XYZ file of C-alpha atoms in Angstrom:
571
model
C 14.135 -127.093 -289.563
C 13.783 -128.511 -286.020
C 11.287 -131.282 -285.323
C 8.292 -129.739 -283.493
C 7.762 -132.922 -281.495
C 11.175 -132.532 -279.876
C 10.525 -128.994 -278.654
C 9.217 -128.381 -275.090
C 5.450 -128.423 -274.956
C 3.144 -125.848 -273.390
C 5.867 -123.209 -273.208
C 3.229 -120.552 -273.641
C 3.662 -118.432 -270.534
C -0.027 -117.596 -270.408
C -1.027 -121.268 -270.217
C 1.498 -122.097 -267.483
C 0.472 -118.980 -265.518
C -3.150 -120.081 -265.795
C -2.296 -123.531 -264.456
C -0.271 -122.096 -261.568
C -3.038 -119.682 -260.593
C -5.599 -122.505 -260.679
C -3.493 -124.791 -258.459
C -2.748 -121.955 -256.021
C -6.465 -121.224 -255.678
C -7.164 -124.904 -254.949
C -4.583 -124.980 -252.155
C -6.113 -121.800 -250.730
C -9.596 -123.353 -250.792
C -8.334 -126.538 -249.140
C -6.877 -124.525 -246.252
C -10.199 -122.765 -245.748
C -12.580 -125.696 -246.205
C -10.589 -128.901 -245.609
C -7.394 -128.042 -243.687
C -7.146 -131.703 -242.588
C -5.971 -132.543 -246.131
C -2.887 -130.332 -245.755
C 0.213 -131.669 -244.058
C 0.484 -130.409 -240.495
C 3.267 -127.850 -241.064
C 1.379 -126.163 -243.932
C -2.012 -125.815 -242.238
C -1.124 -122.510 -240.545
C 0.805 -121.058 -243.500
C -0.603 -117.603 -244.478
C -1.296 -118.599 -248.062
C -2.951 -115.238 -248.850
C 0.305 -113.452 -248.181
C 1.506 -112.019 -251.562
C 5.092 -113.120 -250.927
C 4.021 -116.720 -250.226
C 1.733 -116.670 -253.249
C 4.608 -115.412 -255.450
C 7.009 -118.096 -254.104
C 4.387 -120.821 -254.638
C 3.702 -119.835 -258.252
C 7.385 -119.351 -259.077
C 8.356 -122.839 -257.837
C 5.435 -124.542 -259.558
C 6.069 -122.640 -262.783
C 9.714 -123.787 -262.766
C 8.670 -127.420 -262.417
C 6.138 -127.214 -265.226
C 8.521 -125.383 -267.558
C 11.228 -128.021 -267.042
C 8.901 -130.836 -268.117
C 9.229 -131.886 -271.735
C 5.823 -133.380 -272.416
C 2.262 -133.541 -271.171
C 2.731 -136.582 -268.900
C 5.896 -135.189 -267.349
C 4.087 -131.961 -266.502
C 1.255 -133.838 -264.790
C 3.716 -136.000 -262.838
C 5.696 -132.926 -261.740
C 2.472 -131.255 -260.655
C 1.430 -134.272 -258.591
C 4.848 -134.476 -256.939
C 4.651 -130.786 -256.117
C 1.252 -131.245 -254.482
C 2.486 -134.317 -252.571
C 4.877 -132.002 -250.710
C 1.915 -130.018 -249.375
C -0.994 -132.445 -249.173
C -1.719 -135.754 -247.445
C -2.164 -138.913 -249.553
C -5.905 -138.943 -248.810
C -6.341 -135.862 -251.039
C -5.319 -137.830 -254.099
C -8.272 -140.203 -253.648
C -10.738 -137.297 -253.634
C -12.905 -136.588 -256.692
C -11.586 -132.994 -256.628
C -8.086 -134.199 -257.537
C -9.443 -136.103 -260.514
C -11.360 -133.016 -261.625
C -8.212 -130.903 -261.286
C -6.076 -133.211 -263.408
C -8.827 -133.458 -266.020
C -9.012 -129.663 -266.234
C -5.242 -129.326 -266.528
C -5.165 -131.990 -269.202
C -7.498 -129.847 -271.290
C -5.148 -126.855 -270.896
C -1.897 -128.641 -271.836
C -1.456 -129.202 -275.600
C -1.401 -132.879 -276.613
C 1.443 -133.028 -279.135
C 3.074 -136.265 -277.984
C 1.062 -139.404 -278.893
C 3.994 -141.604 -277.887
C 4.256 -140.161 -274.385
C 4.559 -142.565 -271.502
C 3.726 -142.258 -267.815
C 6.680 -142.941 -265.551
C 5.909 -143.785 -261.945
C 8.881 -143.579 -259.611
C 8.939 -145.600 -256.413
C 8.701 -143.650 -253.198
C 11.926 -144.869 -251.647
C 14.391 -145.197 -254.524
C 15.251 -143.985 -257.978
C 13.905 -147.148 -259.564
C 11.120 -146.506 -262.035
C 8.545 -148.463 -263.945
C 7.090 -147.253 -267.235
C 3.941 -148.370 -268.930
C 2.838 -147.071 -272.321
C 0.074 -144.565 -272.793
C -3.017 -146.029 -274.371
C -3.367 -143.629 -277.248
C -6.239 -141.337 -278.156
C -9.913 -141.250 -277.374
C -10.577 -142.822 -280.770
C -8.844 -146.058 -279.725
C -10.969 -149.085 -278.759
C -11.968 -149.232 -275.108
C -9.748 -151.152 -272.684
C -9.888 -152.440 -269.114
C -7.142 -151.726 -266.565
C -6.310 -153.952 -263.598
C -4.784 -152.354 -260.474
C -3.514 -154.855 -257.890
C -2.392 -154.343 -254.294
C -0.090 -157.375 -254.361
C 0.702 -157.082 -250.643
C -2.964 -157.480 -249.805
C -4.243 -159.758 -252.554
C -2.456 -162.012 -255.011
C -4.209 -163.259 -258.125
C -3.360 -166.589 -259.698
C -3.728 -167.292 -263.397
C -7.137 -168.970 -263.000
C -8.501 -165.946 -261.146
C -7.192 -163.652 -263.866
C -9.025 -165.747 -266.459
C -12.188 -165.394 -264.389
C -11.736 -161.604 -264.294
C -11.349 -161.433 -268.087
C -14.805 -163.011 -268.357
C -16.258 -160.476 -265.914
C -15.080 -157.487 -267.991
C -16.695 -156.239 -271.181
C -13.375 -154.914 -272.520
C -10.021 -156.698 -272.776
C -7.628 -156.217 -269.854
C -4.673 -154.604 -271.605
C -2.931 -152.868 -268.692
C -2.041 -154.673 -265.435
C -0.223 -152.798 -262.670
C 0.834 -154.359 -259.345
C 1.888 -152.329 -256.282
C 4.067 -153.769 -253.490
C 7.352 -153.650 -251.641
C 8.810 -156.274 -253.939
C 11.897 -156.820 -251.792
C 9.643 -158.341 -249.114
C 7.806 -160.716 -251.486
C 10.648 -162.988 -252.544
C 10.440 -163.946 -256.220
C 6.896 -162.702 -256.714
C 8.173 -159.759 -258.750
C 9.605 -162.119 -261.372
C 6.360 -164.111 -261.440
C 4.111 -161.069 -261.902
C 6.470 -159.528 -264.457
C 6.407 -162.727 -266.510
C 2.606 -162.492 -266.525
C 2.643 -159.032 -268.066
C 2.312 -156.857 -264.963
C 4.026 -153.497 -264.627
C 5.528 -153.406 -261.135
C 5.515 -150.329 -258.918
C 7.764 -150.556 -255.869
C 6.794 -148.843 -252.596
C 8.618 -148.530 -249.258
C 7.837 -150.858 -246.376
C 4.790 -149.776 -244.427
C 1.254 -150.853 -243.679
C -0.477 -148.542 -246.174
C 2.314 -147.804 -248.661
C 0.902 -149.942 -251.478
C -2.645 -148.691 -250.800
C -1.628 -145.032 -250.949
C 0.432 -145.399 -254.120
C -2.318 -147.422 -255.812
C -4.937 -144.816 -254.840
C -2.713 -141.977 -256.087
C -2.003 -143.568 -259.461
C -5.531 -144.926 -259.823
C -7.296 -141.617 -259.171
C -5.581 -140.030 -262.192
C -5.479 -143.090 -264.432
C -7.987 -141.605 -266.871
C -5.513 -138.825 -267.745
C -2.986 -141.265 -269.127
C -5.493 -143.727 -270.592
C -8.341 -141.737 -272.164
C -9.691 -144.891 -273.824
C -9.993 -146.784 -270.520
C -13.581 -147.855 -269.897
C -13.313 -150.353 -267.031
C -11.055 -150.435 -263.969
C -10.548 -153.469 -261.726
C -9.506 -152.382 -258.227
C -8.040 -155.532 -256.660
C -7.499 -155.248 -252.911
C -9.130 -156.618 -249.777
C -8.308 -153.403 -247.897
C -11.310 -151.211 -247.086
C -9.404 -148.030 -247.949
C -9.731 -148.921 -251.635
C -13.450 -148.118 -251.409
C -12.446 -144.442 -251.795
C -10.674 -145.170 -255.065
C -13.661 -147.252 -256.191
C -15.997 -144.291 -255.585
C -13.589 -141.767 -257.146
C -13.329 -143.718 -260.384
C -17.112 -144.069 -260.511
C -17.499 -140.283 -260.472
C -15.422 -140.158 -263.657
C -17.782 -142.468 -265.507
C -15.802 -145.717 -265.338
C -17.313 -149.121 -264.785
C -15.395 -150.151 -261.688
C -15.004 -153.697 -260.366
C -14.033 -154.001 -256.704
C -12.180 -157.316 -256.400
C -11.739 -158.736 -252.893
C -10.894 -162.003 -251.182
C -13.281 -163.423 -248.576
C -12.105 -166.744 -247.194
C -11.602 -169.085 -250.160
C -13.670 -166.933 -252.502
C -12.871 -163.993 -254.765
C -15.831 -161.583 -254.919
C -16.266 -159.002 -257.692
C -18.665 -156.065 -257.177
C -19.812 -154.315 -260.373
C -20.349 -150.558 -259.835
C -22.875 -150.331 -262.684
C -25.167 -153.188 -261.685
C -24.257 -153.441 -257.976
C -24.193 -157.197 -258.507
C -21.529 -159.546 -257.144
C -19.882 -162.478 -258.891
C -17.894 -165.126 -257.014
C -14.908 -167.273 -257.916
C -13.810 -170.144 -255.664
C -10.103 -170.458 -254.870
C -10.570 -174.009 -253.581
C -9.514 -176.750 -255.980
C -12.557 -177.968 -257.914
C -13.872 -181.352 -256.786
C -13.021 -184.365 -258.865
C -15.584 -184.664 -261.646
C -17.259 -188.054 -261.809
C -17.671 -189.851 -265.102
C -21.293 -189.822 -266.123
C -21.860 -193.527 -265.373
C -20.510 -193.217 -261.826
C -22.591 -190.085 -261.282
C -25.776 -191.908 -262.282
C -24.923 -194.903 -260.104
C -24.300 -192.704 -257.069
C -27.626 -190.936 -257.516
C -29.378 -194.287 -257.836
C -27.703 -195.542 -254.655
C -28.967 -192.486 -252.763
C -32.504 -192.949 -254.087
C -32.538 -196.655 -253.149
C -31.282 -195.846 -249.663
C -34.003 -193.251 -249.157
C -36.613 -195.657 -250.503
C -35.502 -198.241 -247.957
C -35.419 -195.705 -245.151
C -38.836 -194.163 -245.818
C -40.681 -197.108 -247.327
C -41.736 -194.763 -250.127
C -40.629 -195.238 -253.736
C -40.797 -191.502 -254.505
C -38.074 -189.289 -253.082
C -37.918 -185.494 -253.068
C -35.348 -184.254 -255.574
C -34.176 -181.645 -253.057
C -33.484 -184.458 -250.581
C -31.421 -186.358 -253.166
C -29.416 -183.197 -253.909
C -28.783 -182.595 -250.210
C -27.612 -186.158 -249.581
C -25.379 -186.107 -252.666
C -23.660 -182.939 -251.502
C -23.168 -184.334 -248.000
C -21.644 -187.582 -249.256
C -19.479 -186.231 -252.080
C -18.637 -182.648 -250.993
C -19.893 -181.232 -254.284
C -23.275 -180.472 -255.803
C -25.268 -182.308 -258.425
C -25.684 -179.044 -260.343
C -21.885 -178.660 -260.527
C -21.449 -182.131 -262.035
C -24.384 -181.622 -264.408
C -23.050 -178.256 -265.609
C -19.664 -179.884 -266.252
C -21.053 -182.693 -268.393
C -24.060 -180.848 -269.845
C -23.368 -177.082 -270.010
C -26.524 -175.007 -269.780
C -28.675 -177.803 -268.343
C -30.251 -178.038 -264.892
C -30.488 -181.072 -262.621
C -34.144 -181.771 -263.617
C -33.081 -181.526 -267.291
C -30.420 -184.152 -266.595
C -32.958 -186.580 -265.097
C -35.282 -186.068 -268.075
C -32.383 -186.893 -270.421
C -32.133 -190.381 -268.825
C -35.724 -191.733 -268.943
C -34.452 -195.331 -268.743
C -32.889 -194.564 -265.347
C -35.125 -191.983 -263.638
C -38.700 -190.737 -263.565
C -39.633 -187.228 -262.403
C -43.019 -186.273 -260.995
C -44.207 -182.772 -260.108
C -47.027 -182.789 -257.555
C -47.355 -179.024 -257.369
C -45.246 -175.885 -257.264
C -45.440 -175.965 -253.477
C -44.327 -179.564 -252.972
C -41.577 -179.564 -255.606
C -40.208 -182.391 -257.746
C -40.080 -186.068 -256.773
C -37.875 -188.699 -258.398
C -37.844 -192.477 -258.508
C -35.988 -195.174 -260.435
C -37.437 -196.394 -263.705
C -37.074 -200.008 -262.533
C -39.671 -199.420 -259.805
C -42.548 -199.035 -262.338
C -43.647 -195.674 -260.926
C -46.792 -195.441 -263.035
C -48.456 -197.740 -260.504
C -47.394 -195.728 -257.468
C -47.379 -192.055 -258.507
C -47.203 -190.114 -255.262
C -49.863 -187.959 -253.723
C -48.975 -185.018 -251.538
C -50.719 -186.584 -248.540
C -49.236 -190.074 -248.838
C -45.722 -188.882 -249.585
C -45.497 -186.393 -246.743
C -47.130 -188.702 -244.212
C -44.898 -191.640 -245.106
C -41.792 -189.508 -244.810
C -43.038 -188.219 -241.469
C -43.951 -191.669 -240.149
C -40.523 -193.017 -241.024
C -38.702 -190.159 -239.277
C -39.442 -191.275 -235.742
C -36.847 -191.350 -232.990
C -33.983 -193.802 -233.303
C -33.363 -196.584 -230.830
C -29.970 -194.993 -230.062
C -30.454 -192.955 -226.909
C -27.024 -191.500 -226.079
C -23.745 -190.278 -227.495
C -21.976 -193.340 -226.051
C -24.419 -195.736 -227.743
C -23.982 -193.914 -231.067
C -20.203 -194.097 -230.767
C -20.326 -197.812 -229.969
C -22.752 -198.525 -232.839
C -20.543 -196.718 -235.316
C -17.513 -198.626 -234.033
C -19.403 -201.900 -234.544
C -20.297 -200.943 -238.123
C -16.741 -199.828 -238.941
C -15.364 -203.086 -237.559
C -17.862 -205.109 -239.604
C -17.080 -203.261 -242.843
C -13.346 -203.634 -242.257
C -13.781 -207.376 -241.717
C -16.001 -207.779 -244.796
C -13.611 -205.858 -247.053
C -10.382 -207.153 -245.570
C -9.124 -203.554 -245.458
C -7.609 -201.647 -242.551
C -9.899 -198.674 -243.251
C -13.165 -198.092 -245.098
C -14.767 -195.072 -246.861
C -16.793 -192.963 -244.455
C -19.638 -192.849 -246.979
C -19.940 -196.662 -246.656
C -20.366 -196.288 -242.892
C -23.172 -193.748 -243.403
C -24.871 -196.014 -245.928
C -24.627 -199.100 -243.687
C -25.924 -197.152 -240.683
C -28.917 -195.961 -242.692
C -29.656 -199.489 -243.932
C -29.621 -200.947 -240.447
C -31.467 -198.172 -238.620
C -33.752 -196.889 -241.398
C -32.573 -193.427 -240.443
C -29.718 -191.118 -241.428
C -26.916 -190.254 -239.011
C -27.765 -186.536 -239.241
C -31.267 -187.261 -237.925
C -29.805 -189.142 -234.965
C -27.506 -186.185 -234.248
C -30.526 -183.856 -234.175
C -32.490 -186.123 -231.836
C -29.577 -186.487 -229.422
C -28.891 -182.725 -229.630
C -25.154 -183.344 -229.972
C -24.493 -179.895 -231.418
C -21.577 -180.948 -233.665
C -21.189 -182.191 -237.230
C -20.566 -185.858 -237.991
C -16.932 -185.290 -239.042
C -16.201 -183.272 -235.884
C -17.846 -185.960 -233.736
C -15.579 -188.650 -235.217
C -12.454 -186.513 -234.876
C -13.224 -185.897 -231.208
C -13.789 -189.566 -230.482
C -10.868 -191.636 -229.204
C -12.295 -194.733 -230.934
C -11.671 -193.682 -234.535
C -8.941 -192.568 -236.914
C -9.932 -190.381 -239.878
C -7.795 -189.843 -242.966
C -8.710 -187.523 -245.842
C -7.966 -188.846 -249.328
C -8.798 -186.286 -251.990
C -12.263 -184.972 -251.167
C -13.328 -188.102 -249.237
C -12.579 -189.551 -245.810
C -11.563 -193.039 -244.746
C -12.196 -194.310 -241.233
C -10.623 -197.028 -239.096
C -10.634 -198.135 -235.471
C -8.011 -196.460 -233.313
C -5.507 -199.181 -232.366
C -4.977 -197.726 -228.913
C -8.691 -197.987 -228.244
C -9.321 -201.422 -229.792
C -9.531 -203.312 -226.501
C -11.944 -200.797 -225.019
C -13.936 -200.733 -228.253
C -14.188 -204.503 -228.396
C -15.309 -204.596 -224.802
C -17.904 -201.902 -225.395
C -19.214 -203.491 -228.601
C -19.454 -206.978 -227.131
C -21.266 -205.607 -224.119
C -24.733 -205.460 -225.677
C -26.479 -204.976 -222.341
C -26.120 -202.059 -219.975
C -24.512 -202.949 -216.634
C -27.279 -200.815 -215.080
C -30.769 -201.846 -216.094
C -33.095 -199.191 -214.654
C -33.283 -195.690 -213.221
C -34.033 -197.150 -209.799
C -30.867 -199.233 -209.959
C -28.877 -196.180 -211.121
C -30.258 -194.186 -208.193
C -29.114 -196.854 -205.698
C -25.646 -197.054 -207.266
C -25.133 -193.270 -207.139
C -26.381 -193.154 -203.554
C -23.902 -195.883 -202.605
C -20.996 -194.058 -204.312
C -21.846 -190.804 -202.482
C -22.018 -192.564 -199.106
C -18.690 -194.295 -199.715
C -16.921 -191.113 -200.822
C -18.298 -189.127 -197.858
C -17.003 -191.806 -195.480
C -13.567 -191.850 -197.158
C -13.239 -188.062 -197.260
C -14.778 -187.442 -193.836
C -17.067 -184.712 -195.206
C -20.815 -184.085 -195.306
C -20.949 -183.888 -199.092
C -18.795 -184.421 -202.187
C -18.195 -182.526 -205.425
C -20.355 -183.668 -208.329
C -17.174 -183.950 -210.393
C -15.815 -186.347 -207.740
C -18.998 -188.408 -208.109
C -18.593 -188.475 -211.901
C -14.989 -189.652 -211.665
C -15.822 -192.404 -209.155
C -18.710 -193.595 -211.351
C -16.551 -193.713 -214.502
C -13.775 -195.589 -212.682
C -16.250 -198.231 -211.573
C -18.390 -198.611 -214.728
C -16.044 -197.534 -217.593
C -18.600 -195.015 -218.858
C -19.606 -191.525 -217.855
C -22.505 -190.909 -215.489
C -24.014 -188.452 -218.001
C -23.987 -191.137 -220.712
C -25.587 -193.616 -218.364
C -28.367 -191.162 -217.533
C -28.909 -190.498 -221.252
C -29.473 -194.203 -221.819
C -32.702 -193.833 -219.859
C -33.534 -190.144 -220.382
C -32.081 -188.966 -223.718
C -32.339 -185.242 -222.927
C -31.086 -185.440 -219.365
C -27.674 -185.370 -217.653
C -26.416 -186.300 -214.187
C -27.074 -182.926 -212.546
C -30.705 -182.971 -213.744
C -31.057 -186.555 -212.578
C -29.921 -185.561 -209.055
C -32.137 -182.450 -208.909
C -35.215 -184.414 -209.972
C -34.702 -186.674 -206.936
C -34.652 -184.093 -204.180
C -35.973 -186.610 -201.630
C -32.865 -188.720 -202.202
C -30.124 -186.205 -203.041
C -29.311 -182.671 -201.854
C -27.590 -180.337 -204.353
C -25.772 -177.129 -203.372
C -23.800 -174.635 -205.488
C -20.614 -173.267 -203.895
C -18.954 -170.633 -206.075
C -19.045 -172.403 -209.440
C -18.939 -176.019 -208.171
C -21.886 -178.281 -207.490
C -21.762 -180.506 -204.430
C -24.073 -183.390 -203.588
C -25.081 -185.126 -200.355
C -27.702 -187.617 -199.230
C -30.952 -185.835 -198.375
C -31.308 -185.341 -194.606
C -34.534 -187.275 -194.205
C -32.734 -190.321 -195.601
C -29.721 -190.106 -193.234
């Protein structure tokens, strides 16, 4: 007696006729309601013509009859429709509904059936096993556009924690010939590989086509991870939602993987940057204490805002206190950490509005518990303007500190954090505050990189700084010159007037370009005119200086260039 499982399935003519009639009616409806989903040459086809209807049903019936099992019939049906319809149709909810309906019509007599997906440009195929019956435990499926987004092992581990169900099926779509040895890597990690032809959207289209009917082949699938940074995958995300799946849209944004949960609409993030070096607990405590002492010195107040300590720690060490705490003490917060070390720190909560303050246990805080008025006023009083009045002065002061630290340590470079600490000790003010007051508009690191006086070298997550050898002579000269060569605004005014008169006489003109004036000034005084002005008026520049002295200088704008002359009444 022949084995029933080896016989062709769904040979019942009535069932196949029913399927063919249903598919024909769908194509007819698409032409009437959404002709844009049909390929161009089929949009004007008279589908109601009885001869065309008969040819359509005959060809489809032949394809379905040739198929030996349920999955083969569904694949043949999809391939048949791909001849007529654009790829965008297969991301529509209507296609999912169609395949679900057909699945209910085709007898399920082959529990060992497998879905075979053939690449679009070759006869190569990739098979992945069917998941079984609806009674099987739920699973999660990961679909990856490997041309658009590549997941490393750590990111995969992160995704397994995001899902409720185990990720048992992983499918990657790409033109593997263009990705070197990535196919071997992904295959070794348990991915089924689907090859697509070269083209901008080839992987997207194939992934959307397979993904939109994934529930047919995996009835026990409960969660789908759609991994692609391409916006077109939003359609697949929405389609799968309509079928009751929990869908995770996995994208890359900069150095971060973001995962959007369709059920909760919440996003989880995973950093692709290498994690910062974790400090041993003793070093961590010592670094926090150093920051607190520095702030105590700067403000003259023994109590320091915890938020300020956290901010300074992050700036100096390029990581957060909460990250280090969570590493050493899982589940604990930064305040919890301080409370766990009562011999090192003391916390004080003024009010919910003012937040937490911290001090060192050695300072005997019981005598000096802060009040909201005293704390805020002391911080404010100690945040007055620095004595540094210009970008040039700041650059020269930093060069002096770097040189001193290099000499003290006997090293050719010093940690940048040491420079910040020394600056704060000497000026009772942080560098960031000086940057704000001078309105420099750049970050400290950028400022140093732009300066010709310094060399910066990154070692791990920290920077080391040294004096640029090519600029040492100029630096030494600038540092040793503790007094400005120009001592007052009146003297500066006379010097500029003299330069203008000299240049006018040399050029034989009535005025000179302001840029010409700047160059002549710098050649004579080895500093820019703007910097010199800032030494006396921190928020001013040369052009403002000239305009504010209209009885001495005459400014005109020709096209986009400023020109300056001596005011007529002074000639």
